[in-house]
PDB file of C-alpha atoms in Angstrom:
ATOM      1  CA  MET S   1     -11.218   5.659 -30.788  1.00 60.00           C
ATOM      2  CA  ASN S   2     -11.158   8.406 -28.144  1.00 73.00           C
ATOM      3  CA  SER S   3     -12.395   7.382 -24.724  1.00 76.00           C
ATOM      4  CA  PRO S   4     -15.554   9.172 -23.553  1.00 83.00           C
ATOM      5  CA  TYR S   5     -15.651  11.833 -20.866  1.00 86.00           C
ATOM      6  CA  PHE S   6     -18.115  11.433 -18.027  1.00 91.00           C
ATOM      7  CA  PRO S   7     -17.780  13.041 -14.575  1.00 89.00           C
ATOM      8  CA  ASP S   8     -16.314  10.701 -11.960  1.00 89.00           C
ATOM      9  CA  PHE S   9     -15.767   7.891 -14.465  1.00 95.00           C
ATOM     10  CA  ILE S  10     -12.331   6.615 -15.458  1.00 94.00           C
ATOM     11  CA  PRO S  11     -12.627   4.576 -18.704  1.00 94.00           C
ATOM     12  CA  HIS S  12     -10.446   1.490 -19.102  1.00 94.00           C
ATOM     13  CA  GLU S  13     -11.677  -0.452 -22.109  1.00 93.00           C
ATOM     14  CA  ARG S  14     -14.236  -0.197 -24.889  1.00 93.00           C
ATOM     15  CA  LEU S  15     -16.345  -3.345 -24.670  1.00 92.00           C
ATOM     16  CA  GLY S  16     -18.271  -2.855 -27.892  1.00 86.00           C
ATOM     17  CA  GLY S  17     -21.040  -0.972 -29.557  1.00 79.00           C
ATOM     18  CA  THR S  18     -23.347  -0.841 -32.536  1.00 77.00           C
ATOM     19  CA  ALA S  19     -25.741   1.584 -34.229  1.00 72.00           C
ATOM     20  CA  GLY S  20     -24.473   4.592 -32.292  1.00 80.00           C
ATOM     21  CA  VAL S  21     -24.248   2.951 -28.860  1.00 91.00           C
ATOM     22  CA  GLU S  22     -20.850   2.569 -27.190  1.00 93.00           C
ATOM     23  CA  VAL S  23     -20.099   0.574 -24.026  1.00 95.00           C
ATOM     24  CA  TRP S  24     -17.025   1.178 -21.852  1.00 95.00           C
ATOM     25  CA  SER S  25     -15.762  -0.471 -18.680  1.00 96.00           C
ATOM     26  CA  GLY S  26     -13.963   1.539 -16.029  1.00 97.00           C
ATOM     27  CA  ARG S  27     -14.158   2.797 -12.459  1.00 96.00           C
ATOM     28  CA  ASP S  28     -16.532   5.169 -10.729  1.00 95.00           C
ATOM     29  CA  SER S  29     -15.622   7.838  -8.177  1.00 91.00           C
ATOM     30  CA  THR S  30     -15.341   5.220  -5.392  1.00 94.00           C
ATOM     31  CA  GLY S  31     -12.977   3.059  -7.426  1.00 95.00           C
ATOM     32  CA  SER S  32     -15.617   0.393  -7.983  1.00 96.00           C
ATOM     33  CA  PRO S  33     -16.019  -1.264 -11.401  1.00 97.00           C
ATOM     34  CA  ALA S  34     -18.618   0.511 -13.518  1.00 98.00           C
ATOM     35  CA  ILE S  35     -20.022   0.595 -17.042  1.00 97.00           C
ATOM     36  CA  LEU S  36     -20.593   3.717 -19.120  1.00 97.00           C
ATOM     37  CA  LYS S  37     -23.022   3.456 -21.992  1.00 96.00           C
ATOM     38  CA  THR S  38     -23.203   6.338 -24.467  1.00 95.00           C
ATOM     39  CA  PHE S  39     -25.960   6.883 -27.023  1.00 94.00           C
ATOM     40  CA  THR S  40     -26.722   8.931 -30.078  1.00 87.00           C
ATOM     41  CA  LEU S  41     -29.848  11.058 -29.888  1.00 76.00           C
ATOM     42  CA  GLY S  42     -32.983   8.949 -29.947  1.00 78.00           C
ATOM     43  CA  ARG S  43     -35.030   6.546 -27.877  1.00 88.00           C
ATOM     44  CA  GLY S  44     -32.195   4.283 -26.686  1.00 91.00           C
ATOM     45  CA  TRP S  45     -31.080   6.475 -23.782  1.00 94.00           C
ATOM     46  CA  GLN S  46     -34.648   7.241 -22.719  1.00 94.00           C
ATOM     47  CA  GLN S  47     -35.697   3.584 -22.797  1.00 95.00           C
ATOM     48  CA  GLU S  48     -32.670   2.256 -20.906  1.00 96.00           C
ATOM     49  CA  TYR S  49     -32.895   5.008 -18.284  1.00 95.00           C
ATOM     50  CA  ALA S  50     -36.631   4.428 -17.752  1.00 94.00           C
ATOM     51  CA  ALA S  51     -36.156   0.662 -17.596  1.00 94.00           C
ATOM     52  CA  LEU S  52     -33.372   0.790 -15.005  1.00 94.00           C
ATOM     53  CA  LEU S  53     -35.457   3.153 -12.879  1.00 92.00           C
ATOM     54  CA  SER S  54     -38.575   0.995 -13.087  1.00 90.00           C
ATOM     55  CA  ILE S  55     -36.968  -2.425 -12.754  1.00 89.00           C
ATOM     56  CA  ASN S  56     -34.729  -1.461  -9.842  1.00 84.00           C
ATOM     57  CA  LYS S  57     -37.914  -0.583  -7.941  1.00 83.00           C
ATOM     58  CA  ALA S  58     -39.510  -3.956  -8.714  1.00 79.00           C
ATOM     59  CA  PRO S  59     -39.242  -6.868  -6.246  1.00 75.00           C
ATOM     60  CA  LEU S  60     -36.951  -9.004  -8.406  1.00 74.00           C
ATOM     61  CA  THR S  61     -35.938 -12.466  -7.223  1.00 73.00           C
ATOM     62  CA  GLU S  62     -32.775 -14.326  -8.228  1.00 75.00           C
ATOM     63  CA  VAL S  63     -31.910 -12.063 -11.164  1.00 89.00           C
ATOM     64  CA  VAL S  64     -29.556  -9.079 -10.961  1.00 91.00           C
ATOM     65  CA  ILE S  65     -29.688  -6.015 -13.212  1.00 94.00           C
ATOM     66  CA  PRO S  66     -27.312  -3.028 -13.306  1.00 95.00           C
ATOM     67  CA  ARG S  67     -27.891  -0.273 -10.766  1.00 94.00           C
ATOM     68  CA  LEU S  68     -28.274   3.224 -12.142  1.00 94.00           C
ATOM     69  CA  LEU S  69     -25.363   5.305 -10.817  1.00 96.00           C
ATOM     70  CA  ASP S  70     -25.624   8.507 -12.844  1.00 95.00           C
ATOM     71  CA  THR S  71     -26.927   9.794 -16.138  1.00 95.00           C
ATOM     72  CA  SER S  72     -26.488  12.607 -18.624  1.00 93.00           C
ATOM     73  CA  GLU S  73     -29.145  13.693 -21.074  1.00 90.00           C
ATOM     74  CA  THR S  74     -26.785  15.863 -23.149  1.00 87.00           C
ATOM     75  CA  PRO S  75     -24.825  14.058 -24.416  1.00 90.00           C
ATOM     76  CA  PRO S  76     -26.941  10.937 -23.740  1.00 93.00           C
ATOM     77  CA  ALA S  77     -25.074   8.579 -21.404  1.00 95.00           C
ATOM     78  CA  ILE S  78     -25.747   6.245 -18.473  1.00 96.00           C
ATOM     79  CA  LEU S  79     -23.293   5.202 -15.763  1.00 97.00           C
ATOM     80  CA  MET S  80     -24.280   1.893 -14.207  1.00 97.00           C
ATOM     81  CA  SER S  81     -22.890  -0.769 -11.922  1.00 96.00           C
ATOM     82  CA  TYR S  82     -20.772  -3.572 -13.373  1.00 96.00           C
ATOM     83  CA  LEU S  83     -22.221  -7.092 -13.322  1.00 96.00           C
ATOM     84  CA  ASP S  84     -19.518  -9.631 -12.604  1.00 95.00           C
ATOM     85  CA  GLY S  85     -19.714 -12.900 -14.547  1.00 96.00           C
ATOM     86  CA  LYS S  86     -19.530 -14.442 -18.007  1.00 97.00           C
ATOM     87  CA  ASN S  87     -21.670 -13.659 -21.034  1.00 97.00           C
ATOM     88  CA  MET S  88     -23.798 -16.725 -21.746  1.00 98.00           C
ATOM     89  CA  GLU S  89     -23.603 -16.437 -25.517  1.00 97.00           C
ATOM     90  CA  SER S  90     -19.824 -16.214 -25.740  1.00 95.00           C
ATOM     91  CA  HIS S  91     -18.908 -18.876 -23.151  1.00 96.00           C
ATOM     92  CA  ARG S  92     -19.641 -22.575 -22.746  1.00 96.00           C
ATOM     93  CA  PHE S  93     -21.709 -23.827 -19.815  1.00 97.00           C
ATOM     94  CA  PRO S  94     -22.856 -27.286 -18.689  1.00 96.00           C
ATOM     95  CA  MET S  95     -26.530 -28.170 -18.978  1.00 97.00           C
ATOM     96  CA  PRO S  96     -27.222 -27.833 -15.209  1.00 96.00           C
ATOM     97  CA  THR S  97     -26.079 -24.204 -15.421  1.00 97.00           C
ATOM     98  CA  TRP S  98     -28.328 -23.566 -18.435  1.00 98.00           C
ATOM     99  CA  SER S  99     -31.214 -25.138 -16.525  1.00 98.00           C
ATOM    100  CA  ILE S 100     -30.773 -22.749 -13.598  1.00 97.00           C
ATOM    101  CA  ALA S 101     -30.261 -19.781 -15.921  1.00 97.00           C
ATOM    102  CA  ILE S 102     -33.378 -20.412 -18.007  1.00 98.00           C
ATOM    103  CA  GLN S 103     -35.524 -20.779 -14.892  1.00 97.00           C
ATOM    104  CA  GLN S 104     -34.202 -17.507 -13.497  1.00 96.00           C
ATOM    105  CA  ALA S 105     -34.654 -15.844 -16.897  1.00 97.00           C
ATOM    106  CA  GLY S 106     -38.278 -16.976 -17.013  1.00 97.00           C
ATOM    107  CA  GLN S 107     -38.965 -15.751 -13.478  1.00 95.00           C
ATOM    108  CA  PHE S 108     -37.457 -12.391 -14.389  1.00 95.00           C
ATOM    109  CA  LEU S 109     -39.561 -12.157 -17.529  1.00 96.00           C
ATOM    110  CA  ALA S 110     -42.757 -12.821 -15.582  1.00 94.00           C
ATOM    111  CA  GLN S 111     -41.801 -10.053 -13.138  1.00 93.00           C
ATOM    112  CA  LEU S 112     -40.837  -7.653 -15.941  1.00 95.00           C
ATOM    113  CA  HIS S 113     -44.094  -8.215 -17.808  1.00 95.00           C
ATOM    114  CA  ALA S 114     -46.020  -7.466 -14.603  1.00 93.00           C
ATOM    115  CA  ILE S 115     -44.536  -3.963 -14.235  1.00 93.00           C
ATOM    116  CA  PRO S 116     -47.264  -1.432 -15.132  1.00 90.00           C
ATOM    117  CA  LEU S 117     -46.619   0.556 -18.288  1.00 90.00           C
ATOM    118  CA  SER S 118     -46.300   4.270 -17.694  1.00 81.00           C
ATOM    119  CA  GLU S 119     -47.549   4.922 -21.212  1.00 75.00           C
ATOM    120  CA  ALA S 120     -49.488   2.547 -23.433  1.00 70.00           C
ATOM    121  CA  ASP S 121     -50.028   2.918 -27.164  1.00 76.00           C
ATOM    122  CA  SER S 122     -53.740   3.226 -27.841  1.00 84.00           C
ATOM    123  CA  LEU S 123     -53.526   1.429 -31.197  1.00 95.00           C
ATOM    124  CA  PRO S 124     -54.500  -2.235 -30.706  1.00 96.00           C
ATOM    125  CA  LEU S 125     -51.785  -4.794 -31.433  1.00 98.00           C
ATOM    126  CA  SER S 126     -54.044  -6.365 -34.039  1.00 98.00           C
ATOM    127  CA  LYS S 127     -53.592  -3.175 -36.061  1.00 98.00           C
ATOM    128  CA  ALA S 128     -50.143  -2.082 -34.870  1.00 98.00           C
ATOM    129  CA  LEU S 129     -48.214  -5.253 -35.699  1.00 98.00           C
ATOM    130  CA  PRO S 130     -49.298  -5.557 -39.364  1.00 99.00           C
ATOM    131  CA  LEU S 131     -48.382  -1.867 -39.695  1.00 98.00           C
ATOM    132  CA  ARG S 132     -44.993  -2.579 -38.128  1.00 98.00           C
ATOM    133  CA  LEU S 133     -44.342  -5.300 -40.682  1.00 99.00           C
ATOM    134  CA  GLU S 134     -45.308  -2.962 -43.510  1.00 99.00           C
ATOM    135  CA  SER S 135     -42.996  -0.290 -42.114  1.00 98.00           C
ATOM    136  CA  TRP S 136     -40.073  -2.744 -42.185  1.00 98.00           C
ATOM    137  CA  ILE S 137     -40.992  -3.774 -45.727  1.00 98.00           C
ATOM    138  CA  GLU S 138     -41.129  -0.149 -46.866  1.00 98.00           C
ATOM    139  CA  ARG S 139     -37.744   0.607 -45.300  1.00 97.00           C
ATOM    140  CA  GLY S 140     -36.176  -2.525 -46.749  1.00 97.00           C
ATOM    141  CA  ALA S 141     -37.835  -2.787 -50.162  1.00 95.00           C
ATOM    142  CA  LYS S 142     -34.513  -2.781 -52.001  1.00 97.00           C
ATOM    143  CA  TRP S 143     -33.143  -5.642 -49.887  1.00 98.00           C
ATOM    144  CA  LEU S 144     -36.173  -7.920 -49.530  1.00 98.00           C
ATOM    145  CA  SER S 145     -37.248 -10.381 -52.207  1.00 97.00           C
ATOM    146  CA  PRO S 146     -40.917 -10.663 -53.253  1.00 97.00           C
ATOM    147  CA  ALA S 147     -40.953 -14.191 -51.818  1.00 97.00           C
ATOM    148  CA  GLU S 148     -39.700 -12.977 -48.426  1.00 98.00           C
ATOM    149  CA  ILE S 149     -42.308 -10.223 -48.320  1.00 98.00           C
ATOM    150  CA  ARG S 150     -45.078 -12.610 -49.332  1.00 98.00           C
ATOM    151  CA  ARG S 151     -44.046 -15.212 -46.756  1.00 98.00           C
ATOM    152  CA  ALA S 152     -44.021 -12.671 -43.916  1.00 98.00           C
ATOM    153  CA  ARG S 153     -47.360 -11.131 -44.921  1.00 98.00           C
ATOM    154  CA  ASN S 154     -48.952 -14.569 -45.062  1.00 98.00           C
ATOM    155  CA  LYS S 155     -47.805 -15.289 -41.492  1.00 98.00           C
ATOM    156  CA  VAL S 156     -49.026 -11.981 -40.065  1.00 98.00           C
ATOM    157  CA  GLY S 157     -52.207 -11.739 -42.108  1.00 98.00           C
ATOM    158  CA  ASN S 158     -54.585  -8.914 -41.256  1.00 98.00           C
ATOM    159  CA  GLY S 159     -53.639  -8.974 -37.567  1.00 98.00           C
ATOM    160  CA  THR S 160     -56.661 -10.833 -36.201  1.00 98.00           C
ATOM    161  CA  VAL S 161     -54.294 -13.402 -34.710  1.00 98.00           C
ATOM    162  CA  PHE S 162     -53.357 -10.690 -32.166  1.00 98.00           C
ATOM    163  CA  GLU S 163     -56.958  -9.722 -31.365  1.00 97.00           C
ATOM    164  CA  GLY S 164     -57.377  -8.889 -27.680  1.00 96.00           C
ATOM    165  CA  HIS S 165     -53.682  -9.187 -26.832  1.00 97.00           C
ATOM    166  CA  GLN S 166     -52.198  -6.539 -24.538  1.00 96.00           C
ATOM    167  CA  ARG S 167     -48.810  -4.847 -24.463  1.00 96.00           C
ATOM    168  CA  VAL S 168     -46.491  -5.557 -21.531  1.00 96.00           C
ATOM    169  CA  TYR S 169     -43.165  -4.126 -20.471  1.00 96.00           C
ATOM    170  CA  CYS S 170     -40.679  -5.993 -22.717  1.00 97.00           C
ATOM    171  CA  HIS S 171     -36.901  -6.188 -22.818  1.00 98.00           C
ATOM    172  CA  ASN S 172     -37.116  -6.719 -26.605  1.00 98.00           C
ATOM    173  CA  ASP S 173     -33.619  -8.196 -26.903  1.00 97.00           C
ATOM    174  CA  PHE S 174     -34.029 -11.078 -24.491  1.00 98.00           C
ATOM    175  CA  ALA S 175     -31.419 -13.681 -25.347  1.00 98.00           C
ATOM    176  CA  PRO S 176     -28.200 -15.198 -23.933  1.00 98.00           C
ATOM    177  CA  ARG S 177     -26.127 -12.403 -25.496  1.00 96.00           C
ATOM    178  CA  ASN S 178     -27.627 -10.178 -22.792  1.00 97.00           C
ATOM    179  CA  TRP S 179     -27.360 -12.668 -19.935  1.00 98.00           C
ATOM    180  CA  ILE S 180     -24.425 -12.643 -17.520  1.00 98.00           C
ATOM    181  CA  TRP S 181     -23.898 -15.853 -15.582  1.00 98.00           C
ATOM    182  CA  ASN S 182     -22.747 -15.634 -12.000  1.00 93.00           C
ATOM    183  CA  PRO S 183     -23.430 -18.434  -9.490  1.00 84.00           C
ATOM    184  CA  SER S 184     -25.016 -15.833  -7.179  1.00 85.00           C
ATOM    185  CA  GLY S 185     -27.675 -15.038  -9.778  1.00 84.00           C
ATOM    186  CA  LEU S 186     -28.285 -14.453 -13.457  1.00 95.00           C
ATOM    187  CA  GLY S 187     -27.581 -10.924 -14.645  1.00 96.00           C
ATOM    188  CA  ILE S 188     -29.646  -9.216 -17.354  1.00 97.00           C
ATOM    189  CA  ILE S 189     -28.213  -6.276 -19.310  1.00 97.00           C
ATOM    190  CA  ASP S 190     -28.974  -3.965 -22.259  1.00 96.00           C
ATOM    191  CA  PHE S 191     -32.361  -2.348 -21.738  1.00 96.00           C
ATOM    192  CA  GLU S 192     -32.054   0.244 -24.513  1.00 95.00           C
ATOM    193  CA  HIS S 193     -34.859  -1.448 -26.483  1.00 95.00           C
ATOM    194  CA  ALA S 194     -37.239  -1.850 -23.527  1.00 96.00           C
ATOM    195  CA  TYR S 195     -40.787  -0.589 -24.062  1.00 94.00           C
ATOM    196  CA  GLY S 196     -44.381  -1.804 -24.141  1.00 95.00           C
ATOM    197  CA  ASN S 197     -44.724  -4.531 -26.759  1.00 97.00           C
ATOM    198  CA  HIS S 198     -46.387  -7.852 -27.460  1.00 98.00           C
ATOM    199  CA  PRO S 199     -44.974 -10.337 -24.904  1.00 98.00           C
ATOM    200  CA  ALA S 200     -43.939 -12.702 -27.698  1.00 98.00           C
ATOM    201  CA  PHE S 201     -41.126 -10.309 -28.610  1.00 98.00           C
ATOM    202  CA  ASP S 202     -39.386 -11.475 -25.425  1.00 98.00           C
ATOM    203  CA  TRP S 203     -39.766 -15.088 -26.573  1.00 97.00           C
ATOM    204  CA  VAL S 204     -38.836 -14.776 -30.217  1.00 98.00           C
ATOM    205  CA  LYS S 205     -35.029 -14.855 -29.936  1.00 98.00           C
ATOM    206  CA  LEU S 206     -35.257 -17.848 -27.617  1.00 98.00           C
ATOM    207  CA  GLU S 207     -37.571 -19.698 -30.000  1.00 97.00           C
ATOM    208  CA  VAL S 208     -35.314 -19.210 -33.037  1.00 97.00           C
ATOM    209  CA  GLY S 209     -32.037 -19.571 -31.140  1.00 97.00           C
ATOM    210  CA  LEU S 210     -31.527 -21.184 -27.741  1.00 98.00           C
ATOM    211  CA  PHE S 211     -34.563 -23.489 -27.865  1.00 98.00           C
ATOM    212  CA  GLN S 212     -33.487 -24.867 -31.238  1.00 96.00           C
ATOM    213  CA  LYS S 213     -30.068 -25.722 -29.819  1.00 96.00           C
ATOM    214  CA  MET S 214     -31.375 -27.028 -26.486  1.00 97.00           C
ATOM    215  CA  PRO S 215     -35.092 -27.789 -26.885  1.00 97.00           C
ATOM    216  CA  GLU S 216     -35.339 -29.304 -23.416  1.00 97.00           C
ATOM    217  CA  LEU S 217     -34.939 -25.804 -21.953  1.00 98.00           C
ATOM    218  CA  ARG S 218     -38.214 -24.637 -23.489  1.00 98.00           C
ATOM    219  CA  GLU S 219     -40.409 -26.583 -21.054  1.00 97.00           C
ATOM    220  CA  GLU S 220     -38.347 -25.381 -18.097  1.00 98.00           C
ATOM    221  CA  PHE S 221     -38.731 -21.804 -19.315  1.00 98.00           C
ATOM    222  CA  ILE S 222     -42.503 -22.131 -19.722  1.00 98.00           C
ATOM    223  CA  ALA S 223     -42.820 -23.652 -16.258  1.00 97.00           C
ATOM    224  CA  SER S 224     -40.765 -20.813 -14.752  1.00 96.00           C
ATOM    225  CA  ILE S 225     -43.114 -18.131 -16.140  1.00 95.00           C
ATOM    226  CA  GLY S 226     -46.141 -19.914 -14.716  1.00 94.00           C
ATOM    227  CA  GLY S 227     -47.236 -22.005 -17.679  1.00 96.00           C
ATOM    228  CA  THR S 228     -48.060 -21.389 -21.318  1.00 96.00           C
ATOM    229  CA  PRO S 229     -49.783 -17.993 -21.756  1.00 96.00           C
ATOM    230  CA  LEU S 230     -53.126 -17.989 -23.531  1.00 95.00           C
ATOM    231  CA  TRP S 231     -51.678 -15.915 -26.375  1.00 96.00           C
ATOM    232  CA  ALA S 232     -48.813 -18.348 -27.070  1.00 97.00           C
ATOM    233  CA  THR S 233     -50.308 -20.259 -30.000  1.00 97.00           C
ATOM    234  CA  SER S 234     -48.203 -21.492 -32.886  1.00 96.00           C
ATOM    235  CA  GLU S 235     -49.935 -18.982 -35.189  1.00 98.00           C
ATOM    236  CA  VAL S 236     -48.993 -16.042 -32.968  1.00 98.00           C
ATOM    237  CA  LEU S 237     -45.400 -17.177 -32.542  1.00 97.00           C
ATOM    238  CA  ASP S 238     -45.058 -17.755 -36.297  1.00 98.00           C
ATOM    239  CA  ALA S 239     -46.335 -14.235 -36.983  1.00 98.00           C
ATOM    240  CA  ILE S 240     -43.954 -12.651 -34.465  1.00 98.00           C
ATOM    241  CA  VAL S 241     -41.062 -14.676 -35.864  1.00 98.00           C
ATOM    242  CA  ALA S 242     -41.887 -13.376 -39.351  1.00 98.00           C
ATOM    243  CA  ILE S 243     -41.878  -9.740 -38.191  1.00 99.00           C
ATOM    244  CA  HIS S 244     -38.605 -10.352 -36.334  1.00 98.00           C
ATOM    245  CA  ALA S 245     -37.022 -12.007 -39.365  1.00 98.00           C
ATOM    246  CA  ILE S 246     -37.916  -9.162 -41.723  1.00 99.00           C
ATOM    247  CA  GLY S 247     -36.641  -6.690 -39.135  1.00 98.00           C
ATOM    248  CA  CYS S 248     -33.322  -8.557 -38.922  1.00 98.00           C
ATOM    249  CA  ILE S 249     -32.838  -8.493 -42.700  1.00 98.00           C
ATOM    250  CA  VAL S 250     -33.638  -4.793 -42.988  1.00 98.00           C
ATOM    251  CA  TRP S 251     -31.704  -3.656 -39.906  1.00 96.00           C
ATOM    252  CA  GLY S 252     -28.701  -5.733 -40.897  1.00 96.00           C
ATOM    253  CA  SER S 253     -28.787  -4.293 -44.409  1.00 97.00           C
ATOM    254  CA  GLN S 254     -29.063  -0.737 -43.106  1.00 94.00           C
ATOM    255  CA  HIS S 255     -26.123  -1.148 -40.733  1.00 91.00           C
ATOM    256  CA  GLY S 256     -23.938  -3.464 -42.806  1.00 93.00           C
ATOM    257  CA  ASP S 257     -24.249  -6.323 -40.325  1.00 93.00           C
ATOM    258  CA  LYS S 258     -24.279  -9.563 -42.330  1.00 96.00           C
ATOM    259  CA  SER S 259     -24.936 -11.707 -39.260  1.00 95.00           C
ATOM    260  CA  TYR S 260     -28.371 -10.098 -38.847  1.00 96.00           C
ATOM    261  CA  ILE S 261     -29.138 -10.515 -42.546  1.00 98.00           C
ATOM    262  CA  TYR S 262     -28.195 -14.196 -42.498  1.00 97.00           C
ATOM    263  CA  GLU S 263     -30.130 -14.783 -39.280  1.00 96.00           C
ATOM    264  CA  GLY S 264     -33.273 -13.140 -40.646  1.00 98.00           C
ATOM    265  CA  ARG S 265     -33.182 -15.183 -43.848  1.00 98.00           C
ATOM    266  CA  ARG S 266     -32.492 -18.409 -41.945  1.00 97.00           C
ATOM    267  CA  ILE S 267     -35.489 -17.804 -39.702  1.00 96.00           C
ATOM    268  CA  LEU S 268     -37.812 -16.848 -42.542  1.00 94.00           C
ATOM    269  CA  ASP S 269     -36.871 -19.954 -44.533  1.00 89.00           C
ATOM    270  CA  GLU S 270     -37.732 -22.371 -41.706  1.00 83.00           C
TER     271      GLU S 270
END
């Protein structure tokens, strides 16, 4: 694969990419380590750029996020600072490290969700989320079984379970795969999916992943965000999990990613 061109960036290594997004490590014009993220046309560039602008202005504690160094709208690309450390999904860590990380992650999430939304969808979540499920079902009709569709619809219902809930600024891919551990502070990366959403979408990957492996971290996480939110009932979490699971199956099928398909079906079967 050809390395990307970006002014004042010297690419060294392709770190990965999926669904049109490519991530490269290299050096900026000062010789400092930097990351270049390139995008296809769409919301990814806009959302990551807006998130880095907004979050870098917020009074974050403990947690570190990439600094925005430069950007290009055509072609869509973002040059950002490199976060030193180890990815928490792909490395092993002792429980005391996980304890510190989950507390810092929760504090960050509380701060992120408090950032005012520049634009808010006027459609109430009680109507928007059932429609989102139906959109996934329509896109994935040839991959979803009738039983999977029925199970998800039963969990979401007519949306009244979300009555009165408000959108907050969400990361929307909040999980250890996007956490970088460094003893000086937890790093959070990958904001291409960040937008106003139901706050449970920043819990869902923890509920079906990390908290199943290490359930003791769940209470520490809840304490770090200031206690259990009023919206966080089992019915709400089950409904969000169902939407997430259907989305995993459909997205994985569209992009040929079997790990997403398997994960979605595992979650939906539980």
